[in-house]
Every structure is written in C-alpha cells, then in structure tokens.
Coordinates of C-alpha atoms in Angstrom, one line a residue:
X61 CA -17.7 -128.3 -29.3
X62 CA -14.1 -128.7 -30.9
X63 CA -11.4 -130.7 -29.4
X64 CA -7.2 -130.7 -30.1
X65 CA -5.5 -133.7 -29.3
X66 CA -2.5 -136.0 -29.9
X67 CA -2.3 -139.6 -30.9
X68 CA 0.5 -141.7 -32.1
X69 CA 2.3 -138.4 -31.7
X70 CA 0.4 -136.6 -34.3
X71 CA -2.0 -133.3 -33.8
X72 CA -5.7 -133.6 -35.0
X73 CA -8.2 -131.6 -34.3
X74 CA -11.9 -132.9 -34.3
X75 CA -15.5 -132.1 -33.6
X76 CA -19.3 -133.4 -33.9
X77 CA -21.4 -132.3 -36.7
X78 CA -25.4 -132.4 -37.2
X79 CA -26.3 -133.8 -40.4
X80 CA -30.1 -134.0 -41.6
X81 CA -30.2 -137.5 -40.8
X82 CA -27.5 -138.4 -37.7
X83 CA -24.6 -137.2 -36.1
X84 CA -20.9 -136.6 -37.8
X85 CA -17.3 -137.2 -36.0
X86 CA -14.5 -135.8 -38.1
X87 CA -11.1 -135.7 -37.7
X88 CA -8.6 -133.8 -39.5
X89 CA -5.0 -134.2 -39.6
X90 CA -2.2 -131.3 -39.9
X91 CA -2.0 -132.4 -43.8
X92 CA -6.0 -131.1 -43.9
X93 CA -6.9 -134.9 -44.2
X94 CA -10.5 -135.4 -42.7
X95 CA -11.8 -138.8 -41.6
X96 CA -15.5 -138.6 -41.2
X97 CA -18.0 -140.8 -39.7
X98 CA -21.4 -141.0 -38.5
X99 CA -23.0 -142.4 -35.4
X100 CA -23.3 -145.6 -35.0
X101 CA -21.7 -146.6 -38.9
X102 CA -18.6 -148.9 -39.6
X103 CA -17.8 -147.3 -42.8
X104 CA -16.6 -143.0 -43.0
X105 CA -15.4 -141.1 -45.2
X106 CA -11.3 -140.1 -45.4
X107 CA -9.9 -137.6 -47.6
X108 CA -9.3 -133.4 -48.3
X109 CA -12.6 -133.2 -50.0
X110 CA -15.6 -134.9 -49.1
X111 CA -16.6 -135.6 -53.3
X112 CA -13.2 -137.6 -54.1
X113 CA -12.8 -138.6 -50.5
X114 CA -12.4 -143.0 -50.3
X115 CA -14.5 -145.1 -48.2
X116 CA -13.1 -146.4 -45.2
X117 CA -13.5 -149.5 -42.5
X118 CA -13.3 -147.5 -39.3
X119 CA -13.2 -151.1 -37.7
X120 CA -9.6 -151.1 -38.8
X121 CA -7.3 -150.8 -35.2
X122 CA -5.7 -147.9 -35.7
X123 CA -9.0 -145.8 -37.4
X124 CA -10.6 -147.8 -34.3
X125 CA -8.4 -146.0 -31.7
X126 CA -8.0 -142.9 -33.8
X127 CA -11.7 -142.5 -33.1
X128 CA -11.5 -143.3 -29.8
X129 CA -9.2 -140.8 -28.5
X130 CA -11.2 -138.3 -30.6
X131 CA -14.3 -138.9 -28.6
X132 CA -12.3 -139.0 -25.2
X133 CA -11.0 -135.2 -26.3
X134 CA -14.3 -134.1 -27.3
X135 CA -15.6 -135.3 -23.4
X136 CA -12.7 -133.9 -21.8
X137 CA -13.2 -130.2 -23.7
X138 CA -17.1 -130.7 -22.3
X139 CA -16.2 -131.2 -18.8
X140 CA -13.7 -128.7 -19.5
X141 CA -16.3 -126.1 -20.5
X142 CA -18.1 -127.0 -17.6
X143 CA -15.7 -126.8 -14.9
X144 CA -15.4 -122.8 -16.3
X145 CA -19.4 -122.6 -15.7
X146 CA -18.6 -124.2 -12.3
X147 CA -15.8 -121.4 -11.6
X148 CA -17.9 -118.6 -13.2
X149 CA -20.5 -119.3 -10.3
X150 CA -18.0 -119.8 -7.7
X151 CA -16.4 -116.5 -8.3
X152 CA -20.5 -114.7 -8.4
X153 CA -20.9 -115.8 -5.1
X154 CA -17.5 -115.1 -3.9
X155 CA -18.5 -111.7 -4.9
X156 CA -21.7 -111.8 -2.6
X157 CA -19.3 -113.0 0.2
X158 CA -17.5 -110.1 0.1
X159 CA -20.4 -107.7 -0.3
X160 CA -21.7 -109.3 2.9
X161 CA -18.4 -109.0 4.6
X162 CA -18.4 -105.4 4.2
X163 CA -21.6 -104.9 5.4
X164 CA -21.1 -106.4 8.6
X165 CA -17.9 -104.7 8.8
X166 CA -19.7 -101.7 9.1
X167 CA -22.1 -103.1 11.8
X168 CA -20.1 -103.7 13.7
X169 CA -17.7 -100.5 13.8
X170 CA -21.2 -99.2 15.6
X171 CA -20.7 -100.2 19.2
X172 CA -24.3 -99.3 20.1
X173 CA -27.0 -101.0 17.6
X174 CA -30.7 -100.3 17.5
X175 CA -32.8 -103.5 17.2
X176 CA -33.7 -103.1 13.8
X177 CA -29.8 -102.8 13.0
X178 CA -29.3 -106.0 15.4
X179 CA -31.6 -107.5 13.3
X180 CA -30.1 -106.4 10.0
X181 CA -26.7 -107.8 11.7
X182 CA -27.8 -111.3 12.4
X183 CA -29.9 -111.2 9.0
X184 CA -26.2 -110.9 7.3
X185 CA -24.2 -113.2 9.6
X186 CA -27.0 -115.4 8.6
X187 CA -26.2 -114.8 4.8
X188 CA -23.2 -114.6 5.1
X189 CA -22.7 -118.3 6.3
X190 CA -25.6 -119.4 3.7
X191 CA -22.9 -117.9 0.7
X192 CA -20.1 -119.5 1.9
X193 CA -21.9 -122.9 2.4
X194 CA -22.8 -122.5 -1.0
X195 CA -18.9 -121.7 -2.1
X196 CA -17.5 -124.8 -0.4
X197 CA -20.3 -127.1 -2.0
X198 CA -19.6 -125.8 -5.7
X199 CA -16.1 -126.4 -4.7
X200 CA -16.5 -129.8 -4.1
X201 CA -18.8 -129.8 -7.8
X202 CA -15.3 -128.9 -9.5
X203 CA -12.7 -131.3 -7.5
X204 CA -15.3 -134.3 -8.8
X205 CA -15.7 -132.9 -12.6
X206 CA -12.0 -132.8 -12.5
X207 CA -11.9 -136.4 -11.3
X208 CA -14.0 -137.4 -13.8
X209 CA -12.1 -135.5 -16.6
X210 CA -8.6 -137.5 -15.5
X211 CA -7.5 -140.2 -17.8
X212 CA -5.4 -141.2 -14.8
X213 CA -5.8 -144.1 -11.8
X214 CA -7.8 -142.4 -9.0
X215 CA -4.6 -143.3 -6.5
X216 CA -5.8 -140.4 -4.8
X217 CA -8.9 -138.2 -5.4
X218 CA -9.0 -134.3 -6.5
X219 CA -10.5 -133.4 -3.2
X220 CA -7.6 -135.5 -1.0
X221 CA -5.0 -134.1 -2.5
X222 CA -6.2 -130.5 -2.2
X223 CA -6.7 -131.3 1.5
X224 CA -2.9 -132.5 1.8
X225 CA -2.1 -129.2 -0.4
X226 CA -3.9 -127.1 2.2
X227 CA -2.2 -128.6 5.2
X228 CA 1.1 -128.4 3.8
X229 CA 1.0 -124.7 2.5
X230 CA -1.5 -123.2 5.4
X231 CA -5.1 -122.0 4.3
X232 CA -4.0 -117.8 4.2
X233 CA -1.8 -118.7 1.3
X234 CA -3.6 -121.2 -0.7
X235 CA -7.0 -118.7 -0.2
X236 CA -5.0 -115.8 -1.8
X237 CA -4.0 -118.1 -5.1
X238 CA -5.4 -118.0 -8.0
X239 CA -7.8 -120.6 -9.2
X240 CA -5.5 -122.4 -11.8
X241 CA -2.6 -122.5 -9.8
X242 CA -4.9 -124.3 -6.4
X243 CA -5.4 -126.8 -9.8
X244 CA -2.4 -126.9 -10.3
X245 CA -0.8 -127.8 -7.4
X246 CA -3.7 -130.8 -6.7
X247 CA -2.4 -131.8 -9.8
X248 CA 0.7 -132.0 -9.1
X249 CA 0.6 -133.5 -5.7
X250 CA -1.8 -136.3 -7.2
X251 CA 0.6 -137.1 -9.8
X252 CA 3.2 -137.6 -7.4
X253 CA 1.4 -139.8 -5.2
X254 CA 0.4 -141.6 -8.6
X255 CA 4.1 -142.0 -9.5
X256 CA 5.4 -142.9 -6.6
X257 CA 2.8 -145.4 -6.0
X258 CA 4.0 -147.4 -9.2
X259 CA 5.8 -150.5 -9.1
X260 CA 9.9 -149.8 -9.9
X261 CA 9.5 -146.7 -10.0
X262 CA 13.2 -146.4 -8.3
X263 CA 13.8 -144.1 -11.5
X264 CA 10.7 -143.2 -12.3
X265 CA 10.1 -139.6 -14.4
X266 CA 8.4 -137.0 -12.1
X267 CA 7.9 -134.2 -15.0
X268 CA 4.1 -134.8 -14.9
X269 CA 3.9 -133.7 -11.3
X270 CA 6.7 -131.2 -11.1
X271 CA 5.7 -129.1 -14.4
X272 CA 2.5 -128.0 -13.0
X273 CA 4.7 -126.3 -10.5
X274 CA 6.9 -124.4 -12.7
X275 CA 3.3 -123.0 -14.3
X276 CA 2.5 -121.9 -10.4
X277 CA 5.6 -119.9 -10.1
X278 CA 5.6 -117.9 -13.2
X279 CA 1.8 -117.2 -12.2
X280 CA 2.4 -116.3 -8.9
X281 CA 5.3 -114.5 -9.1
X282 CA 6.7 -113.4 -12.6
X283 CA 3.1 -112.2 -13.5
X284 CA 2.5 -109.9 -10.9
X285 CA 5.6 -108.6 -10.5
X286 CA 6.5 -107.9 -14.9
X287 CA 2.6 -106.4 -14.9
X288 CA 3.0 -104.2 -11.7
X289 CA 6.8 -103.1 -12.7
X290 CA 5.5 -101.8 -16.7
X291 CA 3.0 -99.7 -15.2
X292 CA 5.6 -97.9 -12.7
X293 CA 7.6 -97.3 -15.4
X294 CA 5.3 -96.0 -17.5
X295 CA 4.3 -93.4 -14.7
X296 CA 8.1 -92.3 -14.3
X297 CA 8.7 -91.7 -17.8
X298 CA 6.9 -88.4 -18.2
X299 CA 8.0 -88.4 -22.3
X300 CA 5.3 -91.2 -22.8
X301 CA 1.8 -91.2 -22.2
X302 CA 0.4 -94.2 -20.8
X303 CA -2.2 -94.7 -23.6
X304 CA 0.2 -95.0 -26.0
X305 CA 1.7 -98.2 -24.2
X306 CA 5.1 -97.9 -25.4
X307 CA 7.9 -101.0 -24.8
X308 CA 10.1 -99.9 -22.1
X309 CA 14.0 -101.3 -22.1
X310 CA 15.0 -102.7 -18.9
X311 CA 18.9 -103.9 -19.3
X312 CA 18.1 -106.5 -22.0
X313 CA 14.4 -107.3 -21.2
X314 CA 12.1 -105.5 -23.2
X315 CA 8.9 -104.8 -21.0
X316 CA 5.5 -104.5 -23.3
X317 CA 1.6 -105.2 -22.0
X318 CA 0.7 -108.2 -21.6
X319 CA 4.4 -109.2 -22.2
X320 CA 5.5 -113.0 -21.5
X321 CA 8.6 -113.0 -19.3
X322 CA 10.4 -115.7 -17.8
X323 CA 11.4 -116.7 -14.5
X324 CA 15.3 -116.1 -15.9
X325 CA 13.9 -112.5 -16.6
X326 CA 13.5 -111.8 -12.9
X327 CA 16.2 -113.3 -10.8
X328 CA 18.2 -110.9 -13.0
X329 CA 16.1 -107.6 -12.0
X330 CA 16.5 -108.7 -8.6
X331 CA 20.4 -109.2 -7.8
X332 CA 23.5 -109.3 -9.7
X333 CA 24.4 -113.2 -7.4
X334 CA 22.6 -115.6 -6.7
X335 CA 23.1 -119.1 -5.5
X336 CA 21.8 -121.9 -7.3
X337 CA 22.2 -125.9 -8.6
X338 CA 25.7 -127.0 -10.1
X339 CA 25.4 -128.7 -13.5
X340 CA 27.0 -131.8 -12.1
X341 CA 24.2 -132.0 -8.9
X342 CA 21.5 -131.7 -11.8
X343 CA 22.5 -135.0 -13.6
X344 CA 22.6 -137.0 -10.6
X345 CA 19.9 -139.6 -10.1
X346 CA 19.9 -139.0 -5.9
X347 CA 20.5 -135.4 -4.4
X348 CA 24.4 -135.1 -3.7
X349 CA 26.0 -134.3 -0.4
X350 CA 28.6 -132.3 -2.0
X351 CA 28.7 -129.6 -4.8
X352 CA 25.0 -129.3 -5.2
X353 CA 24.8 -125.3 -5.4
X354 CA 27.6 -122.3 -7.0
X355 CA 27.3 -119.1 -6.8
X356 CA 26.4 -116.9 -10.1
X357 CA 27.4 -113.6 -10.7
X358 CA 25.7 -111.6 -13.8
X359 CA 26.7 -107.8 -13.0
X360 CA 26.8 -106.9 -16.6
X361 CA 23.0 -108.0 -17.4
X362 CA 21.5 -104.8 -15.9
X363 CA 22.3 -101.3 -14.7
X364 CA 23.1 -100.2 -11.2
X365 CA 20.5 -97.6 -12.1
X366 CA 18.1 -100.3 -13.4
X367 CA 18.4 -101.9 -10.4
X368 CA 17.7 -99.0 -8.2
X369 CA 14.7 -98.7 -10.0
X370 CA 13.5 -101.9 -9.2
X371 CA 14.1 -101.4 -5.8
X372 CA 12.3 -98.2 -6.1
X373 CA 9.3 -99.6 -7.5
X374 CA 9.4 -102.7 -4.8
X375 CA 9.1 -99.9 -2.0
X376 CA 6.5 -98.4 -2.9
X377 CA 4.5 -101.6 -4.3
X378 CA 2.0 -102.5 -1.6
X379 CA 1.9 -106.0 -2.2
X380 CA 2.9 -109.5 -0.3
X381 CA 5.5 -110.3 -3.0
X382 CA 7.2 -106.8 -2.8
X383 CA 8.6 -107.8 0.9
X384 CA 9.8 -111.3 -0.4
X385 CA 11.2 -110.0 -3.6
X386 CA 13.0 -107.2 -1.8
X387 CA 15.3 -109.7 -0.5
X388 CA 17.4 -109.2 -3.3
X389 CA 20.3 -112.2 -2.6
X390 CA 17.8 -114.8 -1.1
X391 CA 14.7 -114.3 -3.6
X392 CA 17.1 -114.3 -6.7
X393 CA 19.0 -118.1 -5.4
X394 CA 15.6 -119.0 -4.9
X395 CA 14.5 -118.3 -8.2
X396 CA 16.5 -119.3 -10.0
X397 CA 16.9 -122.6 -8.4
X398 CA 12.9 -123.3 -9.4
X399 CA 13.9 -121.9 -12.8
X400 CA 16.4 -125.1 -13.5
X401 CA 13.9 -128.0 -11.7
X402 CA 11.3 -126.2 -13.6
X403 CA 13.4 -126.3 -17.2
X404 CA 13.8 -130.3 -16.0
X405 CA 10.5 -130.7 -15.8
X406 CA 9.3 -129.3 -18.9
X407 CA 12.1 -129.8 -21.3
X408 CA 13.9 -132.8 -19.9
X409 CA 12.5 -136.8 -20.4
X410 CA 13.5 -137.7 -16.5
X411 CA 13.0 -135.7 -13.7
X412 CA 14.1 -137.2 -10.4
X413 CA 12.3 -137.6 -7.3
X414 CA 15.1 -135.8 -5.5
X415 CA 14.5 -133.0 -7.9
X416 CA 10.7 -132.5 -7.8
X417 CA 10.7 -133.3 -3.4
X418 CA 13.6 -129.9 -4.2
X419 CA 11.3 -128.1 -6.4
X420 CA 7.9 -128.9 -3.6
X421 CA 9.9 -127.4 -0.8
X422 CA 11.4 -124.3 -2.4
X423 CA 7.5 -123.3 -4.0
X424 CA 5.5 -125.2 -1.1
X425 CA 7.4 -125.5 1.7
X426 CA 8.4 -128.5 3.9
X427 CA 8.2 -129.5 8.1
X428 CA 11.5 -127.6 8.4
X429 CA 11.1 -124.7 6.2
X430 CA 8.9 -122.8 4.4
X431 CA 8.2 -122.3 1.1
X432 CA 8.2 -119.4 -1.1
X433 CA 4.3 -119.1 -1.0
X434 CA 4.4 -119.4 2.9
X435 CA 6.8 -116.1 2.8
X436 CA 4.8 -113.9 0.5
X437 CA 2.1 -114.8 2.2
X438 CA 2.7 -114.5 6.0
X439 CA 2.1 -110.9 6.9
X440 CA -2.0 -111.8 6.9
X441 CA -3.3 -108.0 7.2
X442 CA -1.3 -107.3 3.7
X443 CA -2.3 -110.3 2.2
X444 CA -5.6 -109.9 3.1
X445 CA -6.1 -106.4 1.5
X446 CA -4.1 -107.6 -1.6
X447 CA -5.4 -111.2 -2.7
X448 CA -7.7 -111.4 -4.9
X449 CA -7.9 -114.3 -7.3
X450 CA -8.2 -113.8 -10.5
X451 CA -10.6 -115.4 -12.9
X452 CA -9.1 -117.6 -15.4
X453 CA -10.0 -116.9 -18.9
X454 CA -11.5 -119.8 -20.9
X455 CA -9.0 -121.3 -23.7
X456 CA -11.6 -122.3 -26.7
X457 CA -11.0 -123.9 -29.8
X458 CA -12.9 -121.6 -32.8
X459 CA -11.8 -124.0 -35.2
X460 CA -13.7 -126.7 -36.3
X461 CA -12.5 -129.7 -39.0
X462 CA -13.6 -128.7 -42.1
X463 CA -13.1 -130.2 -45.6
X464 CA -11.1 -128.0 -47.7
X465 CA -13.9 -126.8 -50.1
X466 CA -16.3 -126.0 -47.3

C-alpha cells in the first residue's frame, strides 16, 4: 500500500516495505530524497541513495511529525481501499435486488397464479427483502469506515448527516445518484455543521464544505450530458465512423471521449443569456439586497445551428436531465450561478456562509424551493428507468518510494 500526502505544504509520497528482518517506512520527497526507517527504531536512513545516505534521529520534531502524517496517509489509503471493497459488494447485491425485482415483476403481471408460482412469489418477496436488508447494513459498514477515516471532530456523524441529506433532497433523487456524489454531499453537509459549530466563525471559510458540491454538479450534470451529446453527434455525422472516435467541434468546445468539460462549457450550449451573480455581490461578506444578479449575453460563443442541435439532441435524449436542461434560460442562470460559488470554493481562500447556504439551495434545494437535483429528478417513472448509479473506479497509487538506484 502507497500513500500521497502533504505536510508543511510539501508532496511526499510514502509506503511500508518488508525487509528480511522488520518492517520499512519511507518517505520520499519531490527532490527524490528518501527518509527511511524501520519499525520500532529511532535512527533511519535520509538520502537519494541508500549507500551514501546519512544517519538520522527521527526523534527530531519535525522528522517526528514528518513520520507521523506518513503513517496517518498510509491508514487513510487502507480504509480507503476498503470502503471500495465495501462499495464493490454493495453494488453485487444491488444487482441481485434488481434481478429479484424483475422476477416479481413478472409474477405478478399473471393475475391468476398456480400454487407452486404463489410459492415462487412469496419465495422472492422473501429474497427480495433478505437483499435489501443486506444493502442498508453494508451501508451503514461504509458511513462508519468513513468516520473512522476523518481526521475531523465527529460534530456530527457520516450516517446523521446522510439522514439530513436525505430529508432535505427527497429519497427518488438521492437513490438515483451516484455513489461518490451521496459522499460527497455527507461530506459537505458535515463540514458545514463542523464550521458553523466553531467558535467566531462570524467569517469563517466554508470552501471545505461547499467544494464537494461543485464536484456533485459537474458529476451529475456536465458528465452525462458532454458523454450523451458526443455520441449523437457522432451518429449524425455520417462522414465518420464511430470507431474511429474523431473530436467533433461544437462553437469553441472541442468534444472528444472521455473529454473533461466544464460547467462554463454547458451554460453556453444551452442559451445565449443567462442570469447570474454580479462581481460586486460576490465580494460581499453577507448576501446583498441589491445588485446581486446581471444578466449575460454570449451570442457569439456558438451557432444558431449549434444550438439547434443541442436542442435536437435534448428531445430525443430520454433522460431526467434532458427536461431540466431543455429550459434553455432557467438551466443556463442556474448554471452558471453554481459555476461562480463553485470557482469560490475551490480557487478562492474564503467562501462565505451566504455563499455556500446559495450554492446548497440552487444544487439541493431549500423549504421554499427546490433544488436542481429535485427538478431532474421529479418525473419518478423516467427517473426510475434511467438511474443507475455508477460504480466509482478506484484511484491507486502504482508508485512506490524508491531510492534512485533501485
């Protein structure tokens, strides 16, 4: 097991090694400096190559705390590697559950049943419940690893917040999410509640809480929408086949597979206005009654003919986020509104609350109005066809600190 990690804000990388007599921590640096120590000893070695490398008191503060944060990254990428084992069975017998469900569905299309079907029936119902008993209580296996991986004050627990998530949002939508992004929003709700139960914390920084939301959005939405759109395009050019994969201009987004596009990208795609936050309402500390949004016109960004395509392709794409998307004006303000809080979030040093509360109604929704996730996902028949979560692949690290002659 390798670990990445930052300390005194410097990269390192680390890992454990077996050695014929104990067990080996090293830690290299990003000048190929490796500090390496075994279990249990007071003295390691530091240098590029372990045969002029100096001996060194690991007792010493900073090696002290160097080491440290090296084993507390090493634990974290364990119960990181676990909570993916976790998922992995979690998404097996979500699998069975819906094996199961169809099964009965067909049941019980048959209004007369013999007894052995009757029998069959209950056998399944029976199943059925036994699965998605065994869902929940894997479920609740990941909220606690994940508690157990923080590094933060348990102001509120994984599970908690998830059940404040789910009451907020409505189960239909946070069922058709995809795994990461239900972490992702505990996440962020627990940080809040973390923050916000500080002391002075009048102008406290809420990026921790609201960048985990930006990550939602482009999940949720820019994903879908940039992976569904290539493929239509690649059916209406006739000139390319779709093995070849080619990149597809769009006005100035160039669409490829697996391409990386931004929430900017879309809101584009979608309208030529849109209404969003003034520059001025942005660098206020509290949300201002007065000049908080403009409105934005970009008509030279794309063609009318590009955007008649998109519209095209939002027609006939039978998914949730096609009917919210299709709302050209609304979906674009919208969009682009979560596009600056998000930018604050993960570029800035202070998010206020006013601007994360802004950023948890517009994705989440609030008592008053709903949020964007509610919208995509209120027409339940759709949604219900459609959803699907999505396994989240498994970031490793393949690297391990070496010495430089090794």
């Amino acid at each position: 097991m390798a670990a990445e990690f930052y300390y005194n804000k410097c990269r390192y990388t680390c890992c454990i090694v077996n050695t014929a007599s104990s067990q080996e921590l090293r830690i290299r640096n990003e000048r190929g400096e490796v500090l390496a120590v075994e279990k249990g000893k007071t003295i390691g070695l530091q240098g590029k190559r372990r045969e002029n490398s100096k001996r060194v008191n690991v007792s010493q503060p900073y090696l002290y705390n160097l080491i440290k944060a090296a084993m507390n990254a090493l634990e974290i990428a364990d119960k990181s590697r676990m909570l993916m084992e976790q998922e992995a069975v979690i998404e097996k017998q979500n699998e069975q559950v819906e094996l199961l469900k169809q099964e009965l569905e067909i049941f019980q299309r048959n209004k007369i049943l013999s007894l052995e079907q009757e029998d069959k029936l209950l056998h399944l119902q029976n199943q059925l419940k036994e699965h998605e008993f065994l869902v929940e209580k894997q479920k609740k296996k990941i909220l606690k690893l994940e508690d157990a991986q923080s590094q933060f004050p348990q102001t509120i627990s994984l599970e908690n917040a998830e059940k404040q998530v789910k009451s907020k949002l409505g189960l239909l939508a946070w069922n058709c999410l995809h795994p990461a992004s239900q972490r992702d929003l505990r996440n962020a709700y627990r940080y809040y509640k973390m923050i916000k139960a500080e002391e002075f914390t009048t102008s406290a920084d809420y990026s921790d809480a609201g960048h985990p939301l930006g990550l939602v959005a482009e999940r949720e939405i820019v994903n879908p929408f940039f992976k569904q759109l290539y493929q239509f395009l690649l059916t209406k050019n006739t000139s390319v086949s779709f093995f070849e994969k080619t990149p597809i201009l769009l006005g100035s987004i160039n669409l490829i597979v697996d391409g990386e596009y931004t929430l900017g990208d879309l809101r584009i795609l979608l309208s030529q206005q849109w209404q969003t936050f003034t520059k001025f309402s942005l660098q206020q500390e509290t949300m201002p009654k007065t000049n908080l949004y403009y409105t934005v016109e970009r008509s030279d960004k794309i063609s009318q003919a590009d955007r008649l395509l998109v519209q095209q392709f939002l027609r006939q794409w039978k998914h949730p986020l096609s009917f919210w998307l299709a709302q050209s004006y609304a979906a674009a303000s919208t969009i682009d509104q979560i596009r600056k809080l998000r930018n604050i979030a993960a570029h800035s040093n202070s998010m206020h609350l006013w601007q994360f509360t802004e950023l948890w109604f517009l994705l989440v929704g609030s008592k008053t109005r709903k949020g964007v996730l509610q919208e995509i996902h209120h027409n339940s028949s759709l949604t219900e066809n459609v959803c699907h979560a999505v396994k989240e692949k498994a970031v490793t690290f393949n690297y391990f600190p070496t010495y430089s002659s090794i």
